PDB file of C-alpha atoms (C1' of nucleotides) in Angstrom:
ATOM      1  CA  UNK A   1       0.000   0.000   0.000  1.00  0.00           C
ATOM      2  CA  UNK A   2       1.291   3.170   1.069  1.00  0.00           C
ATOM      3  CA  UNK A   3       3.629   3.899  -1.901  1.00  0.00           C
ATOM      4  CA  UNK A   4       6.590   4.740   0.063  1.00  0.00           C
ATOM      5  CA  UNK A   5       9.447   6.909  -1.809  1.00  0.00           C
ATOM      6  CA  UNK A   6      10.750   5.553  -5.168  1.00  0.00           C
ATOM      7  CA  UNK A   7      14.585   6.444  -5.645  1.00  0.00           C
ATOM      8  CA  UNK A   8      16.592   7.513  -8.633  1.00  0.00           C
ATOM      9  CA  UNK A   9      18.207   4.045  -9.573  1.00  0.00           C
ATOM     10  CA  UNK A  10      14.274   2.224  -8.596  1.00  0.00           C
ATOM     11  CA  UNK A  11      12.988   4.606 -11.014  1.00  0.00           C
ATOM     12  CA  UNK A  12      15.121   3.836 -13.346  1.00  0.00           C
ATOM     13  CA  UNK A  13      13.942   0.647 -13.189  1.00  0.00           C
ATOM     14  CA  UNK A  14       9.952   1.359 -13.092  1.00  0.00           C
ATOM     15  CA  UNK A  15      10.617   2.906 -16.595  1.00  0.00           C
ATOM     16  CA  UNK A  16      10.568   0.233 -18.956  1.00  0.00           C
ATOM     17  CA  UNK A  17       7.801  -1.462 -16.298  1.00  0.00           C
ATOM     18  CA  UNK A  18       5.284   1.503 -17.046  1.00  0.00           C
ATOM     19  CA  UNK A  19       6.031   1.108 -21.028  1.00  0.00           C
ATOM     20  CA  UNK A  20       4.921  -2.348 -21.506  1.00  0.00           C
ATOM     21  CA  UNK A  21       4.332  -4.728 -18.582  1.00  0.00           C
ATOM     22  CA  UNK A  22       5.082  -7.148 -17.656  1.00  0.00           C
ATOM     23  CA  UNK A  23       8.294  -8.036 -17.990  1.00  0.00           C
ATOM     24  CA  UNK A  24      11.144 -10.304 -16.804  1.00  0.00           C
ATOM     25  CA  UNK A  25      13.807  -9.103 -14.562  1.00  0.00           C
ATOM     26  CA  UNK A  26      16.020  -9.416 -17.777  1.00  0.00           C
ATOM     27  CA  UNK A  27      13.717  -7.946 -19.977  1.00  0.00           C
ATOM     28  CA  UNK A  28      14.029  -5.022 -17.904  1.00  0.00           C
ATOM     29  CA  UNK A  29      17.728  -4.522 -17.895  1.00  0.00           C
ATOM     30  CA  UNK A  30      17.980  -5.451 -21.603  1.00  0.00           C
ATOM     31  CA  UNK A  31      15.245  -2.206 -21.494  1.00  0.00           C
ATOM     32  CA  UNK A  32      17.770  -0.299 -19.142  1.00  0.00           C
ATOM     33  CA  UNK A  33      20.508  -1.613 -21.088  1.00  0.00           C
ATOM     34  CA  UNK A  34      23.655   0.475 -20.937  1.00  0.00           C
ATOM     35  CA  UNK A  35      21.784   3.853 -20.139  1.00  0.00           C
ATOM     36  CA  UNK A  36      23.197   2.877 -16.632  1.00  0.00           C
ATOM     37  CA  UNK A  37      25.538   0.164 -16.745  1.00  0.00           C
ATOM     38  CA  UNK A  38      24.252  -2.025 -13.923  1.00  0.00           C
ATOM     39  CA  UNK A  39      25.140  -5.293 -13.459  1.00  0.00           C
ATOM     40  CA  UNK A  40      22.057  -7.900 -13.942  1.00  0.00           C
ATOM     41  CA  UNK A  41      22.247  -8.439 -10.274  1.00  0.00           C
ATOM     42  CA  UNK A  42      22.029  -4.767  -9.576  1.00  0.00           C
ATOM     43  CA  UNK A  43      18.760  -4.577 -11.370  1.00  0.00           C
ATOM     44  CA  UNK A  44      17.253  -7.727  -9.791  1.00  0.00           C
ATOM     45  CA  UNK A  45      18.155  -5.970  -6.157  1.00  0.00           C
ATOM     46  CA  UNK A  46      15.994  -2.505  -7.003  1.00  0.00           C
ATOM     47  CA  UNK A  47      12.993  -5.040  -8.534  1.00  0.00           C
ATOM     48  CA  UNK A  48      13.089  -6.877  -5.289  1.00  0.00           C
ATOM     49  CA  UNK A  49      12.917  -3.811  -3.008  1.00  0.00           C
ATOM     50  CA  UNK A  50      10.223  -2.470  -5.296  1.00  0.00           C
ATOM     51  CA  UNK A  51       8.348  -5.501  -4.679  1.00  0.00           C
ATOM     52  CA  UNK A  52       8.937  -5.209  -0.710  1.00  0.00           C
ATOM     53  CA  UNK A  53       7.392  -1.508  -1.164  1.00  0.00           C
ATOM     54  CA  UNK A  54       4.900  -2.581  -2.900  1.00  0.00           C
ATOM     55  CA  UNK A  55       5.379  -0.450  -6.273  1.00  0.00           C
ATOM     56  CA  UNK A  56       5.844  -3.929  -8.446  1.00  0.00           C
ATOM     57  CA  UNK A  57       3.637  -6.745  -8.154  1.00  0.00           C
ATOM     58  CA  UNK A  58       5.009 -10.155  -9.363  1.00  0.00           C
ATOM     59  CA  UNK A  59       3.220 -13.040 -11.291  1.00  0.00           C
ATOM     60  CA  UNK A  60       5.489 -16.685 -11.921  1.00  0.00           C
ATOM     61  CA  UNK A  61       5.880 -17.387 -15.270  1.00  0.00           C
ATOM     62  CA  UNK A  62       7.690 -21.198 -15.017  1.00  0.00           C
ATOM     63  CA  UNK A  63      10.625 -20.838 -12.771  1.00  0.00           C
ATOM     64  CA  UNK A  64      10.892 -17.418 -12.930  1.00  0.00           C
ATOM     65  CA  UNK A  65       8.912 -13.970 -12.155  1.00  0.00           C
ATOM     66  CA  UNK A  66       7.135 -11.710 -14.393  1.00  0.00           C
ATOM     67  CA  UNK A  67       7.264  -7.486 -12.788  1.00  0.00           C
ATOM     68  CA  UNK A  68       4.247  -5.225 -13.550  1.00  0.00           C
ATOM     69  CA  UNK A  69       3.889  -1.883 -11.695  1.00  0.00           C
ATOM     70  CA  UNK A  70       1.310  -1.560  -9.088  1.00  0.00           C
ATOM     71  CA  UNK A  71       1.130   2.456  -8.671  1.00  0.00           C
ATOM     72  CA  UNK A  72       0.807   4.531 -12.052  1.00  0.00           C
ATOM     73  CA  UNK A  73       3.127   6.666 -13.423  1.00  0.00           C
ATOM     74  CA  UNK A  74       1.040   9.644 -13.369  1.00  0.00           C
ATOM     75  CA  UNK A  75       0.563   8.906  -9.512  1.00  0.00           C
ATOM     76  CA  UNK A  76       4.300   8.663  -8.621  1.00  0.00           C
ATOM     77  CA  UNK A  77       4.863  11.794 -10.724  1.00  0.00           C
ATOM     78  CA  UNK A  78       2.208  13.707  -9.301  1.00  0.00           C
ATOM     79  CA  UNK A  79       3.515  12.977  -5.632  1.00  0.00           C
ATOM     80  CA  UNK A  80       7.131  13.903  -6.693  1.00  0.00           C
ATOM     81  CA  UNK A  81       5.822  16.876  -7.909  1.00  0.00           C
ATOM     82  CA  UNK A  82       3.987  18.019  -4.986  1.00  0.00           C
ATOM     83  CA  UNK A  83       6.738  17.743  -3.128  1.00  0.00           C
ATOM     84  CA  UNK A  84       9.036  19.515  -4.580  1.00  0.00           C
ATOM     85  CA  UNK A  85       6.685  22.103  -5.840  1.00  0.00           C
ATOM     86  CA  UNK A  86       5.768  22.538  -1.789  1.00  0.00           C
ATOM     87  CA  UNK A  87       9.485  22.804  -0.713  1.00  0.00           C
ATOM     88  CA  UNK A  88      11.286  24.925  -2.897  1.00  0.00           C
ATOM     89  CA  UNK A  89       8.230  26.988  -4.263  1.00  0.00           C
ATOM     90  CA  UNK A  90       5.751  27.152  -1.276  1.00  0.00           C
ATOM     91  CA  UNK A  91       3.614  25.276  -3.525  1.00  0.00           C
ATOM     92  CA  UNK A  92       2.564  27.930  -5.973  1.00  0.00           C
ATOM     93  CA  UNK A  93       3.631  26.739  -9.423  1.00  0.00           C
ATOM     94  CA  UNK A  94       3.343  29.958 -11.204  1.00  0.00           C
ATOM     95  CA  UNK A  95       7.089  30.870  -9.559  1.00  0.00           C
ATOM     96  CA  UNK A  96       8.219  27.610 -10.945  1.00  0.00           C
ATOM     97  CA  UNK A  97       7.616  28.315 -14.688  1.00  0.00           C
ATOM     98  CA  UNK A  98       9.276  31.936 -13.850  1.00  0.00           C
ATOM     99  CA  UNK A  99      12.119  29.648 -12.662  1.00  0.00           C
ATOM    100  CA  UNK A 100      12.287  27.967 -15.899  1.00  0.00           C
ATOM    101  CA  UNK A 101      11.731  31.311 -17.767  1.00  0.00           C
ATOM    102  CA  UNK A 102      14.603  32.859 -16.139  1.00  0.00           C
ATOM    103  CA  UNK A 103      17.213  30.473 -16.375  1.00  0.00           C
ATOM    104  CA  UNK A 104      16.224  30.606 -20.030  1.00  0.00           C
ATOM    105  CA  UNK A 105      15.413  26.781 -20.288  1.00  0.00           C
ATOM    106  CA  UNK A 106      12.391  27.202 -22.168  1.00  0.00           C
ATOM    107  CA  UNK A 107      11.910  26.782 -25.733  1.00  0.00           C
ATOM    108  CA  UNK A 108       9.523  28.709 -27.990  1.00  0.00           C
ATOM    109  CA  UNK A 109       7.475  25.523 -28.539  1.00  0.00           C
ATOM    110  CA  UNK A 110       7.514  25.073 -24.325  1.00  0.00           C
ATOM    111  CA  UNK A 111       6.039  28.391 -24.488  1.00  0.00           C
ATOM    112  CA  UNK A 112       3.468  27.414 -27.346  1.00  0.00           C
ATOM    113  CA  UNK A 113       2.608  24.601 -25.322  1.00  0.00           C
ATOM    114  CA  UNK A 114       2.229  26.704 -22.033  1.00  0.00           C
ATOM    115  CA  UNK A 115       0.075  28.956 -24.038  1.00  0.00           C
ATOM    116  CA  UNK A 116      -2.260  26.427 -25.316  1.00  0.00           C
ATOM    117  CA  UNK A 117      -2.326  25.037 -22.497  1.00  0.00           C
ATOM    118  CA  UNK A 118      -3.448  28.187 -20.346  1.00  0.00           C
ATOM    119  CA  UNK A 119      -6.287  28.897 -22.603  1.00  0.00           C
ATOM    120  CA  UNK A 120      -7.607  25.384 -22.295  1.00  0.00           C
ATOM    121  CA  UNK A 121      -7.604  25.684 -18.849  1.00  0.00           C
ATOM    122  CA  UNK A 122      -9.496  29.473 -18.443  1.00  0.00           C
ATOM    123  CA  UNK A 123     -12.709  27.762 -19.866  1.00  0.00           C
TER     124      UNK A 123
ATOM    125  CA  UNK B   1      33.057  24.477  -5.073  1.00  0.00           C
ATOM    126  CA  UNK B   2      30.628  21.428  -6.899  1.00  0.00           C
ATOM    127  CA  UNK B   3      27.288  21.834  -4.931  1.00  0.00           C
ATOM    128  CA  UNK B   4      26.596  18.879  -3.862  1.00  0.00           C
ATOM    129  CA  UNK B   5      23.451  17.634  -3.598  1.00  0.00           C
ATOM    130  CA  UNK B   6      21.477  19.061  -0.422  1.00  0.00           C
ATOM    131  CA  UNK B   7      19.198  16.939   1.611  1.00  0.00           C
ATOM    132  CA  UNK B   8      15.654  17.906   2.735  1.00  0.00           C
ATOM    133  CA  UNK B   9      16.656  18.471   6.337  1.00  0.00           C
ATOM    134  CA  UNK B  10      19.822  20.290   4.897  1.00  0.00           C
ATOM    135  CA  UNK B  11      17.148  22.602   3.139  1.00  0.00           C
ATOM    136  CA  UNK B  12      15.127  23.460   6.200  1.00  0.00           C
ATOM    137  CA  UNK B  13      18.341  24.441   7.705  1.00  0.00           C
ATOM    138  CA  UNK B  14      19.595  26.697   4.948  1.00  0.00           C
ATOM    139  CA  UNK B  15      16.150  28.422   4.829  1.00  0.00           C
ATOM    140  CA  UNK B  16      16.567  30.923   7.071  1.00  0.00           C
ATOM    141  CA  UNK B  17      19.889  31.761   5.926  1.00  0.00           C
ATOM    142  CA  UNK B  18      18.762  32.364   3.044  1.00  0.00           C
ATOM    143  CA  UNK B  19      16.153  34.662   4.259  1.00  0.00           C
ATOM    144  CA  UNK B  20      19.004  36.307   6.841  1.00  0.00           C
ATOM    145  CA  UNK B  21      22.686  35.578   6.719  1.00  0.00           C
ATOM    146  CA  UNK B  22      24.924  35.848   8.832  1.00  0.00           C
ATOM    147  CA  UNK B  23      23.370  33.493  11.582  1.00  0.00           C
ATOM    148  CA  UNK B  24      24.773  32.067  14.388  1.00  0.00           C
ATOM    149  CA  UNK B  25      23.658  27.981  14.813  1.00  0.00           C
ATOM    150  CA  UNK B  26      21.425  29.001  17.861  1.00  0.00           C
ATOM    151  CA  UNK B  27      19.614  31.576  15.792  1.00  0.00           C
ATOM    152  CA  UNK B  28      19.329  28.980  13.083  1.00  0.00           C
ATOM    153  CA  UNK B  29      17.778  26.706  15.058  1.00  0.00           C
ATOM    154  CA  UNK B  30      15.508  29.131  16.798  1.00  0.00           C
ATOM    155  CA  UNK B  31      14.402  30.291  13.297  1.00  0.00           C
ATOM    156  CA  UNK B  32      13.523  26.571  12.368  1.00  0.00           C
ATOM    157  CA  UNK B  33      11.933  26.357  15.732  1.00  0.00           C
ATOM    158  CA  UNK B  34       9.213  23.929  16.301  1.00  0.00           C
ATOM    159  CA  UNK B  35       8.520  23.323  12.098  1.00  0.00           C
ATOM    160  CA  UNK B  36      11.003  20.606  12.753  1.00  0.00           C
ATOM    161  CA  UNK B  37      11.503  19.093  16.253  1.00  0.00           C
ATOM    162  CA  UNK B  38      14.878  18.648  16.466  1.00  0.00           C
ATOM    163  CA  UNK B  39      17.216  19.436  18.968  1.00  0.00           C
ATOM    164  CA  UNK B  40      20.009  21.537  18.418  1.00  0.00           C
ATOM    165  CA  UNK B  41      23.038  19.306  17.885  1.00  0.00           C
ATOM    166  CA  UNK B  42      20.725  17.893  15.244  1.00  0.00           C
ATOM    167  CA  UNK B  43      21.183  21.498  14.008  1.00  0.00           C
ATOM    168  CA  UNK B  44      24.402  22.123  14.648  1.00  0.00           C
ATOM    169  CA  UNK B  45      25.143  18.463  12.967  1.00  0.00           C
ATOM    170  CA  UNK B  46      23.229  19.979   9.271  1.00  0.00           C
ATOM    171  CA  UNK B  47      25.014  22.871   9.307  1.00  0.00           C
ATOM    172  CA  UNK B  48      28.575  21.139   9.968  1.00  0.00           C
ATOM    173  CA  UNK B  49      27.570  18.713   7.122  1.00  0.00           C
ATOM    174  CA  UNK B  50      26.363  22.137   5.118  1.00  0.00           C
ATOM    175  CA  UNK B  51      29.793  23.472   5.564  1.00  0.00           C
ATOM    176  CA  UNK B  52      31.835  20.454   4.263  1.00  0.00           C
ATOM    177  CA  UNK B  53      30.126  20.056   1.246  1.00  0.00           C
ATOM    178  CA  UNK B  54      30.701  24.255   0.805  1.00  0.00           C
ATOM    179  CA  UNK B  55      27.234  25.162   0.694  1.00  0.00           C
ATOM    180  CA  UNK B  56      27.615  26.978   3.935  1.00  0.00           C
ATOM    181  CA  UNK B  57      30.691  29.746   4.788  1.00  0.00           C
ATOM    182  CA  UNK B  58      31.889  30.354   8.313  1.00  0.00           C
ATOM    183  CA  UNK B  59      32.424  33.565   9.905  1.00  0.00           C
ATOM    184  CA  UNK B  60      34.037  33.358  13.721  1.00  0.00           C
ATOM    185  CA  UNK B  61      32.658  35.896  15.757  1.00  0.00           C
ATOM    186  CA  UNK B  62      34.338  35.256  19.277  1.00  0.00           C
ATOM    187  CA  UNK B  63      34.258  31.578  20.441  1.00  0.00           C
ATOM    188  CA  UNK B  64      31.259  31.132  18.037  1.00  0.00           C
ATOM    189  CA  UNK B  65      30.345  31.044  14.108  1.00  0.00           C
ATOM    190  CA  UNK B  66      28.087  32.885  12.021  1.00  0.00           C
ATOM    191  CA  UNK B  67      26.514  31.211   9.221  1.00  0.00           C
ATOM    192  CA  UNK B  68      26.134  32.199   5.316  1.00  0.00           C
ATOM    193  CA  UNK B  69      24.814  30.480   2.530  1.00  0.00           C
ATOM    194  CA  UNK B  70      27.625  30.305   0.098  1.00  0.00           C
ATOM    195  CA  UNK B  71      25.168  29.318  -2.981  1.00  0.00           C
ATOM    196  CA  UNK B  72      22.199  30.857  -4.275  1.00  0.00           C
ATOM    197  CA  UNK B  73      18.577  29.703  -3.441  1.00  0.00           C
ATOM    198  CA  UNK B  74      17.650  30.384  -6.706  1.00  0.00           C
ATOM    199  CA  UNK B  75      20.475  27.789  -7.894  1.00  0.00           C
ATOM    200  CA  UNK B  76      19.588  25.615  -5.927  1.00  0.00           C
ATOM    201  CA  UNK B  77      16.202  25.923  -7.138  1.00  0.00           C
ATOM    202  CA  UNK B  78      16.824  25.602 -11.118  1.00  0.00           C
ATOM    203  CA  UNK B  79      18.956  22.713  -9.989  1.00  0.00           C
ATOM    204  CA  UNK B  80      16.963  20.366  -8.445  1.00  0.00           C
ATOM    205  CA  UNK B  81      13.968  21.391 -10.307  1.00  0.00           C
ATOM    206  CA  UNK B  82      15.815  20.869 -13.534  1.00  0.00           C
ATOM    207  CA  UNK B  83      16.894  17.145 -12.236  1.00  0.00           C
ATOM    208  CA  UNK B  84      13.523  16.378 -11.671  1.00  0.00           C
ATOM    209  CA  UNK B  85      11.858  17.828 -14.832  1.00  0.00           C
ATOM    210  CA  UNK B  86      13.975  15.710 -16.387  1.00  0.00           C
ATOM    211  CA  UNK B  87      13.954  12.449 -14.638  1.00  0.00           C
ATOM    212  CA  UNK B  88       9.678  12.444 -14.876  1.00  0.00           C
ATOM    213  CA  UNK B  89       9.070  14.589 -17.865  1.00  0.00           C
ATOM    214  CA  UNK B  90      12.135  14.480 -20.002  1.00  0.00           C
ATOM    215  CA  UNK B  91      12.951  17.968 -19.614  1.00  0.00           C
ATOM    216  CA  UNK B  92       9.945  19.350 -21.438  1.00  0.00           C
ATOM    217  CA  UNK B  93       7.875  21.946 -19.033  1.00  0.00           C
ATOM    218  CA  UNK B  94       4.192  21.856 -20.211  1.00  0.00           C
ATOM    219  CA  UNK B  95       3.632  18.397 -19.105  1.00  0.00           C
ATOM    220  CA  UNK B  96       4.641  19.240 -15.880  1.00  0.00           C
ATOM    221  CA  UNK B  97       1.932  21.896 -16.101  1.00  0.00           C
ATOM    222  CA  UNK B  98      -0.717  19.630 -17.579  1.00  0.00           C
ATOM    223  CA  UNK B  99       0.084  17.643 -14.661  1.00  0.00           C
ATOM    224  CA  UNK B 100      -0.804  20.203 -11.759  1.00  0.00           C
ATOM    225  CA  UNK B 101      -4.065  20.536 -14.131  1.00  0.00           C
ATOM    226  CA  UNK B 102      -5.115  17.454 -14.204  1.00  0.00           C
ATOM    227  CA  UNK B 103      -4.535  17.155 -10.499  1.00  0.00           C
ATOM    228  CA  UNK B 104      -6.329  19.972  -9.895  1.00  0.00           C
ATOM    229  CA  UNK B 105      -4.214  21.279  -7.563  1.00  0.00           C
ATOM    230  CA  UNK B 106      -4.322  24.734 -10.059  1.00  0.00           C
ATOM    231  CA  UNK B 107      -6.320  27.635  -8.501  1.00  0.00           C
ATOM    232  CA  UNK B 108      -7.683  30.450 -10.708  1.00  0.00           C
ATOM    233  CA  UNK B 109      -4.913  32.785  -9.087  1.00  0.00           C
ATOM    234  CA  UNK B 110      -2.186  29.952 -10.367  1.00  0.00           C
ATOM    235  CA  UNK B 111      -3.892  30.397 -13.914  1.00  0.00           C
ATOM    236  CA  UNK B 112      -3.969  34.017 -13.768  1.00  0.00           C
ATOM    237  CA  UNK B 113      -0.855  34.218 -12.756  1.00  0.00           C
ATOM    238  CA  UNK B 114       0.269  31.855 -15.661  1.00  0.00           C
ATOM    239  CA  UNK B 115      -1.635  33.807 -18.324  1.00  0.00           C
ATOM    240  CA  UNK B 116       0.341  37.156 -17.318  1.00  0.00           C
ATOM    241  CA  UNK B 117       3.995  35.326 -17.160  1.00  0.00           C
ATOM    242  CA  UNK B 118       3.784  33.286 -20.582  1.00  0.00           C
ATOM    243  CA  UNK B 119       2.413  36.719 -22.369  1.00  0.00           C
ATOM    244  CA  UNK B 120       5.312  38.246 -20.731  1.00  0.00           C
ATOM    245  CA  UNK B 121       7.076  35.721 -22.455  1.00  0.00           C
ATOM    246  CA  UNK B 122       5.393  36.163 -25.714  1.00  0.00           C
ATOM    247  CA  UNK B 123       7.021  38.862 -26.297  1.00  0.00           C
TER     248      UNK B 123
ATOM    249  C1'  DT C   1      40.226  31.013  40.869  1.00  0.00           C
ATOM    250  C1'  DC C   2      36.537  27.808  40.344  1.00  0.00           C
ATOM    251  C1'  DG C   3      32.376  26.233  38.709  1.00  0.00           C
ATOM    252  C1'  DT C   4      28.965  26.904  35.037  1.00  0.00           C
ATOM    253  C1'  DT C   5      27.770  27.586  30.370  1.00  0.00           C
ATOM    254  C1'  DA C   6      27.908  27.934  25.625  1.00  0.00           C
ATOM    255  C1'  DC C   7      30.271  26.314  21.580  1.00  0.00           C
ATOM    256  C1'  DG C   8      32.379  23.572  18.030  1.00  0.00           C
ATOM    257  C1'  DA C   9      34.365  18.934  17.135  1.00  0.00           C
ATOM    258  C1'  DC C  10      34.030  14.151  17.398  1.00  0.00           C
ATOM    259  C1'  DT C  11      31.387  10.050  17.764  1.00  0.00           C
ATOM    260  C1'  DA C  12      27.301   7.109  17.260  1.00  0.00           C
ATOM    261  C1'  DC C  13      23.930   4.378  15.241  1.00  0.00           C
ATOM    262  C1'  DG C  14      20.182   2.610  12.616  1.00  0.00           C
ATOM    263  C1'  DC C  15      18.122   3.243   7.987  1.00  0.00           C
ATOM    264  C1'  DT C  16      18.266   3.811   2.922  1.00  0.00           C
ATOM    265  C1'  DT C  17      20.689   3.734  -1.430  1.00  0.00           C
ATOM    266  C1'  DG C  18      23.763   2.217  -5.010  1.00  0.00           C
ATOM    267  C1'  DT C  19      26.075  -1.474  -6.480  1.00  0.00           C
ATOM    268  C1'  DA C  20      26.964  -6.212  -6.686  1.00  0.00           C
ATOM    269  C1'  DG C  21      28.779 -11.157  -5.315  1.00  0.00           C
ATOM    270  C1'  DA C  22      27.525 -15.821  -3.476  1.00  0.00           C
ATOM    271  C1'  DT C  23      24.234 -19.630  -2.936  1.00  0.00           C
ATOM    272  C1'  DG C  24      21.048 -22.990  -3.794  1.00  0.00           C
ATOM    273  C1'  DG C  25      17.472 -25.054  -6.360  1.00  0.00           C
ATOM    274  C1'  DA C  26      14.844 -26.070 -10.739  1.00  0.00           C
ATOM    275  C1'  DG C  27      15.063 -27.090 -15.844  1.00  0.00           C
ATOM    276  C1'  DA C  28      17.435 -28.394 -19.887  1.00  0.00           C
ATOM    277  C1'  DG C  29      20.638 -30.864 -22.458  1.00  0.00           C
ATOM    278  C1'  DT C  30      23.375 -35.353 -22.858  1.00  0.00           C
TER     279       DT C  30
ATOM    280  C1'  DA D   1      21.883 -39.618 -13.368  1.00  0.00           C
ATOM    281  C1'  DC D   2      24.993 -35.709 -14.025  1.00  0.00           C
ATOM    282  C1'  DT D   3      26.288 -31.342 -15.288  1.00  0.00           C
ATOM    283  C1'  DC D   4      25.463 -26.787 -16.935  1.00  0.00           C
ATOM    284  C1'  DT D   5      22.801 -22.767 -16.783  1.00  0.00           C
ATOM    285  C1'  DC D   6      19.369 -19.575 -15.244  1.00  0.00           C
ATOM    286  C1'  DC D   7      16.823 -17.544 -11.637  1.00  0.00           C
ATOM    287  C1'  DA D   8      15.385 -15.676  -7.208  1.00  0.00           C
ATOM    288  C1'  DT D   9      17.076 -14.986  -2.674  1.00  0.00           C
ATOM    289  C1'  DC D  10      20.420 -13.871   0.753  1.00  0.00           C
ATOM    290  C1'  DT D  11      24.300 -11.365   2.016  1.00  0.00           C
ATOM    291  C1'  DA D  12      27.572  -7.473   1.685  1.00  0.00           C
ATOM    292  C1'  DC D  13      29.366  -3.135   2.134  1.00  0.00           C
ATOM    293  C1'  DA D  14      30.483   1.682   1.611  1.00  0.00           C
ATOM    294  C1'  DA D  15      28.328   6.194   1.390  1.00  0.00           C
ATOM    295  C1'  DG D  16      24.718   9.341   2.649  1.00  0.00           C
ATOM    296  C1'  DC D  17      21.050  10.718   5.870  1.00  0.00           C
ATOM    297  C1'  DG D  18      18.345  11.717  10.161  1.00  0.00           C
ATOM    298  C1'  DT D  19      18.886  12.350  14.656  1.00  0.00           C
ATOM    299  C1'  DA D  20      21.455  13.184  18.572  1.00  0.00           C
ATOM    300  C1'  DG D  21      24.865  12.367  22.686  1.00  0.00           C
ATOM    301  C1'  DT D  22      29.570  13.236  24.601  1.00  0.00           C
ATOM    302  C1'  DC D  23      33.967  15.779  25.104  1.00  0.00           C
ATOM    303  C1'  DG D  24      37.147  19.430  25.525  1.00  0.00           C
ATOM    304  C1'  DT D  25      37.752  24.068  25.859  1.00  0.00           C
ATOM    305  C1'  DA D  26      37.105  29.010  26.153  1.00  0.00           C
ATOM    306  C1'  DA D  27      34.575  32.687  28.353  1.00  0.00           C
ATOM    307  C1'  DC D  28      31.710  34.595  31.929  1.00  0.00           C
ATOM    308  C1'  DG D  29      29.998  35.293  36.414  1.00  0.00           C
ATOM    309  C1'  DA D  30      30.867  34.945  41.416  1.00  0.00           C
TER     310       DA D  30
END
DNA sequence: TCGTTACGACTACGCTTGTAGATGGAGAGT
DNA sequence: ACTCTCCATCTACAAGCGTAGTCGTAACGA
């Protein structure tokens, strides 16, 4: 239950997981493949701990385990979000995008986007 | 030099640094105060830590030190936001956006205050 | 001068993370 | 039946983190 806190190398590992489930544990670091060059082993440890926090479920498939996620991408992000967005920002997002727009990160089509975006979201 | 990463209880101590600086470790930890309930080696401990990894310069003023930040809030800031853009959204902004929207965790000030920055940006 | 305080430095300790080796059992080939 | 291979599980271990106690010393008050 209680999604507890995904790290940077588990994450790395949900990836492939929420693109097409599910998967074997070397299915998933074939997926990972050099991006991070983990041992097999190293990606079998973060699918086990996932399991023990209850972000992967497991189904056997013959003498060996099949992963799928059990919380949703959109969930994990949100929550990541949130809590970043509360600590450095106060939780107002508005300062954030000024944050982007300052250190000059954003790309007319990020603006495009924003802007489309904005208007959708007045109706 | 090479900020290294800062730890959420590191943050809560640099805080009020960054809203005063110099600071001496009591007033730090009166300034944190009862958010947190820590005591104040705990403290005394973060700001040590904050020091070594040369977020934090010293200043002796008698038999004690004063306190101030030695990088910017606002770095700090792009930084960590920009890891984390990155890791769940692949660097792109608007998703991130269309994220807080379909939470709706937006309020029509948020919006507002989006409309006015990205026609700032417009230009 | 002697005890009391207020500090910084050192030490501690259990938990999480990143990274991986070792082990033991089940299937597959011979 | 025997060996080779593939897997999950167990174990490891250093670094970082959260939280804090202890120690030695310098200053202050009596």
């Amino acid at each position: 239950m209680m999604v507890e806190r995904i790290s940077d190398s588990e994450y790395a590992v949900m990836e492939p997981l929420w693109r097409a489930a599910p998967l074997s544990a070397n299915q998933v670091a074939a997926a990972i493949g050099d991006e991070r060059n983990w041992s097999i082993q190293t990606v079998k440890t973060l699918l086990a701990r996932l399991v023990a926090k209850g972000a992967l479920a497991t189904q056997a498939d013959g003498r060996r385990f099949l992963y799928s996620p059990l919380i949703e991408r959109e969930a994990h992000r949100a929550g990541e979000m949130r809590r970043l967005v509360d600590r450095l920002f106060g939780g107002r997002i508005s300062p954030l995008v000024a944050q982007f727009a300052d250190a000059e990160t954003l790309s007319d089509t990020d603006i495009a986007e924003l802007k489309a975006l904005i208007e959708r979201l007045e109706k």
